[in-house]
Coordinates of C-alpha atoms in Angstrom, one line a residue:
X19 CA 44.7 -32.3 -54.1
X20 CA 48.3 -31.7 -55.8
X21 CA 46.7 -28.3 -56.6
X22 CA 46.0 -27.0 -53.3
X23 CA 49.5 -28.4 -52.0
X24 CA 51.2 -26.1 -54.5
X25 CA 48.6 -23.5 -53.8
X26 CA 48.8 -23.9 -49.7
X27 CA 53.3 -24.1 -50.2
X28 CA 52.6 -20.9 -52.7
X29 CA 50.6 -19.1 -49.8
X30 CA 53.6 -20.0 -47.3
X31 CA 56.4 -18.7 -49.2
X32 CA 54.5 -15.2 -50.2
X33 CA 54.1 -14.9 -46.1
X34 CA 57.5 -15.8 -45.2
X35 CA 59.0 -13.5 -47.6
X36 CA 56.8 -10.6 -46.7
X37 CA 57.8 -11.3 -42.7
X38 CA 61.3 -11.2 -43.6
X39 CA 60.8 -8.0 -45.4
X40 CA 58.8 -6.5 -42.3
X41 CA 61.5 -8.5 -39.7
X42 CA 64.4 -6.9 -40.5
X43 CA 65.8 -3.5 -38.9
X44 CA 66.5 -1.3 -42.0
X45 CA 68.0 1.6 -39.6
X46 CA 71.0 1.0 -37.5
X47 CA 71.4 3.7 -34.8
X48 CA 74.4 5.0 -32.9
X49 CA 74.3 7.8 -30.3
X50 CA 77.2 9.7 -29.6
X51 CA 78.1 12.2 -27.0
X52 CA 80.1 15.9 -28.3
X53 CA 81.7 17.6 -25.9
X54 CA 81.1 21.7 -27.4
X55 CA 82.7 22.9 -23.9
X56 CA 83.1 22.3 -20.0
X57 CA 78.9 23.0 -19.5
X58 CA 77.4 22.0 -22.7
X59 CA 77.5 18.9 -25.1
X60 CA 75.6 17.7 -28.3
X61 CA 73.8 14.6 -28.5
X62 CA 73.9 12.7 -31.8
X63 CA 72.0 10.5 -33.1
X64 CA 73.4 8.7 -36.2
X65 CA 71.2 6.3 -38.6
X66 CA 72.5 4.0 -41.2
X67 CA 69.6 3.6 -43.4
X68 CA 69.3 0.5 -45.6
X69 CA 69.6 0.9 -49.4
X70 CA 66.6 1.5 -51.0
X71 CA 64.6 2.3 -47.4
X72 CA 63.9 5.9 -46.7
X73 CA 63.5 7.4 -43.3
X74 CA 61.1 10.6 -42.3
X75 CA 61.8 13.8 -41.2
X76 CA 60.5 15.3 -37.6
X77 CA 58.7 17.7 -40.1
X78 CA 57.3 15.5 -42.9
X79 CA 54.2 16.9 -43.9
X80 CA 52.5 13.9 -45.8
X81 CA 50.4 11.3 -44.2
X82 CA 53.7 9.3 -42.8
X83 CA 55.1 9.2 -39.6
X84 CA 57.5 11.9 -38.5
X85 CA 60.3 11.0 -36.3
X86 CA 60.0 11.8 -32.9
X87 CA 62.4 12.0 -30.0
X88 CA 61.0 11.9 -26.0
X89 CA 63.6 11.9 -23.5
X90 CA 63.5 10.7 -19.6
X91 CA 63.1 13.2 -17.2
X92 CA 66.2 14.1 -15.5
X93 CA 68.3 16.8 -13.3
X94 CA 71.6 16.1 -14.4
X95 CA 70.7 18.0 -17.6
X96 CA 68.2 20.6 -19.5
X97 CA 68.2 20.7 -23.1
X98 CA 68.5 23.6 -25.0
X99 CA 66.6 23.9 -28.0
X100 CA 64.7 21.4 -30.3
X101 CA 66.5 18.4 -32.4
X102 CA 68.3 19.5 -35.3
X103 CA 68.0 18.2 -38.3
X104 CA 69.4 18.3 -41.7
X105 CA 67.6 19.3 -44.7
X106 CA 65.6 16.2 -46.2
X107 CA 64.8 15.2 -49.6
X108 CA 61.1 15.9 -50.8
X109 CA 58.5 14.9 -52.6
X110 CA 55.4 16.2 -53.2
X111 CA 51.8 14.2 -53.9
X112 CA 48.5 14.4 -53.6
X113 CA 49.1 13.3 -49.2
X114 CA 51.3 16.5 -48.8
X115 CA 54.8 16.7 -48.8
X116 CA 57.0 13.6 -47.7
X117 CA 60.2 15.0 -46.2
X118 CA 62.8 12.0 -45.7
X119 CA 66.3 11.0 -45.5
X120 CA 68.4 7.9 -47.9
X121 CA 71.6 6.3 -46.8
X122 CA 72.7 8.4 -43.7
X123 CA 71.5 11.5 -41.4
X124 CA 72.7 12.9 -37.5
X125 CA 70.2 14.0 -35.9
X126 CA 71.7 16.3 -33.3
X127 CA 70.5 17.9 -29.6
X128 CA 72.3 20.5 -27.8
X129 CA 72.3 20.3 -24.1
X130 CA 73.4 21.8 -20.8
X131 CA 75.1 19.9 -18.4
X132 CA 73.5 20.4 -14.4
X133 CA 75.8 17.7 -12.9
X134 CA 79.3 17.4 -13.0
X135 CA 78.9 13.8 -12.1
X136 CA 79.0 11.0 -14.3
X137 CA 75.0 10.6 -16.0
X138 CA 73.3 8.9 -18.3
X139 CA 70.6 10.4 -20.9
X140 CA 68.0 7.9 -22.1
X141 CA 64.8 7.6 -24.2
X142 CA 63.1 6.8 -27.2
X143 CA 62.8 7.6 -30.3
X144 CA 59.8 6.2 -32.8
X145 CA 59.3 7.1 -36.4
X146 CA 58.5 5.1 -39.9
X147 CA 61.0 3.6 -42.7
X148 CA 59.8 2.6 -45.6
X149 CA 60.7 1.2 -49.2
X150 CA 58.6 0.8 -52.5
X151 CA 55.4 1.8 -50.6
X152 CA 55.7 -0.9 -48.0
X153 CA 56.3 0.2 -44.3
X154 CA 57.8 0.0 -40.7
X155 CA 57.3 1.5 -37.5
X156 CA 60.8 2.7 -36.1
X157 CA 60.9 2.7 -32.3
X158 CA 64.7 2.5 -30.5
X159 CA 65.6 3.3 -26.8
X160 CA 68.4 5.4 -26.6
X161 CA 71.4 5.9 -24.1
X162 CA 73.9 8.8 -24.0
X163 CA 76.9 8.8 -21.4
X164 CA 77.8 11.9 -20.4
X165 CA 81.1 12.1 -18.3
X166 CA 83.9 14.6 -17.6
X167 CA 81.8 18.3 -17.7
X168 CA 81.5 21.0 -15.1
X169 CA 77.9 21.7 -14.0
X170 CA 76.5 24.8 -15.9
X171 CA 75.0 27.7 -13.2
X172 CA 71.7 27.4 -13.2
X173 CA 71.0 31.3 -12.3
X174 CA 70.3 33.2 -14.8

């Protein structure tokens, strides 16, 4: 009986640490608004990645998750071109080529402003951290306030 007590207590404590491991948010996100001039502004999106953890690219080629950002439809702005990125670290296996990020990275979004009115941009963004093989789906709402721009003609 003493033997499956310690086995049972054993059990316990191998699931609670695991669920700690897997509870915890190993990125911490800011989003910041740039003003580049009176019609345009870049979005940026800054992690703080845990030590140790990793975080993927948009163009990780392996079998992990890229990171992936889907914005709310909206008027008040159009953006112009794709998220930017800086270059990741690599590694190469027999999966492909893992393109990630350690310690820090912006991601960045260049927009035009439609709406010289106060807005707000919002969104998600979902993507995979990981650490010593062992990983976690990323997923975060986002919310950018833009305030004090012109509106950008729209003719071309």
């Amino acid at each position: 009986m003493k033997k499956h007590i310690i086995s049972l207590c054993t059990a316990l404590l191998c699931l609670f640490s695991l669920s700690t491991v897997f509870a915890q948010d190993p990125v911490h996100w800011t989003f910041k608004t740039v003003k580049i001039n009176d019609t345009e502004a870049e979005l940026q999106f800054q992690a703080k990645i845990d030590a140790n953890w990793h975080l993927y690219s948009q163009y990780t080629q392996g079998i992990e998750q890229p990171i992936t950002f889907e914005f709310n439809d909206s008027k008040s702005f159009k953006k112009v071109g794709k998220v930017t990125e800086p270059k990741p670290e690599e590694l190469t296996d027999e999966f492909g080529t893992a393109k990630f990020f350690n310690n820090k990275v912006t991601f960045k979004q260049r927009i035009k402003v439609l709406d010289s009115n106060p807005f707000k941009i919002t969104g998600k963004l979902e993507g995979q951290a990981c650490i010593d093989g062992r990983c976690i789906a990323i997923e975060k709402k986002f919310s950018f306030d833009v305030k004090d721009f012109q509106a950008a003609s729209t003719s071309k």
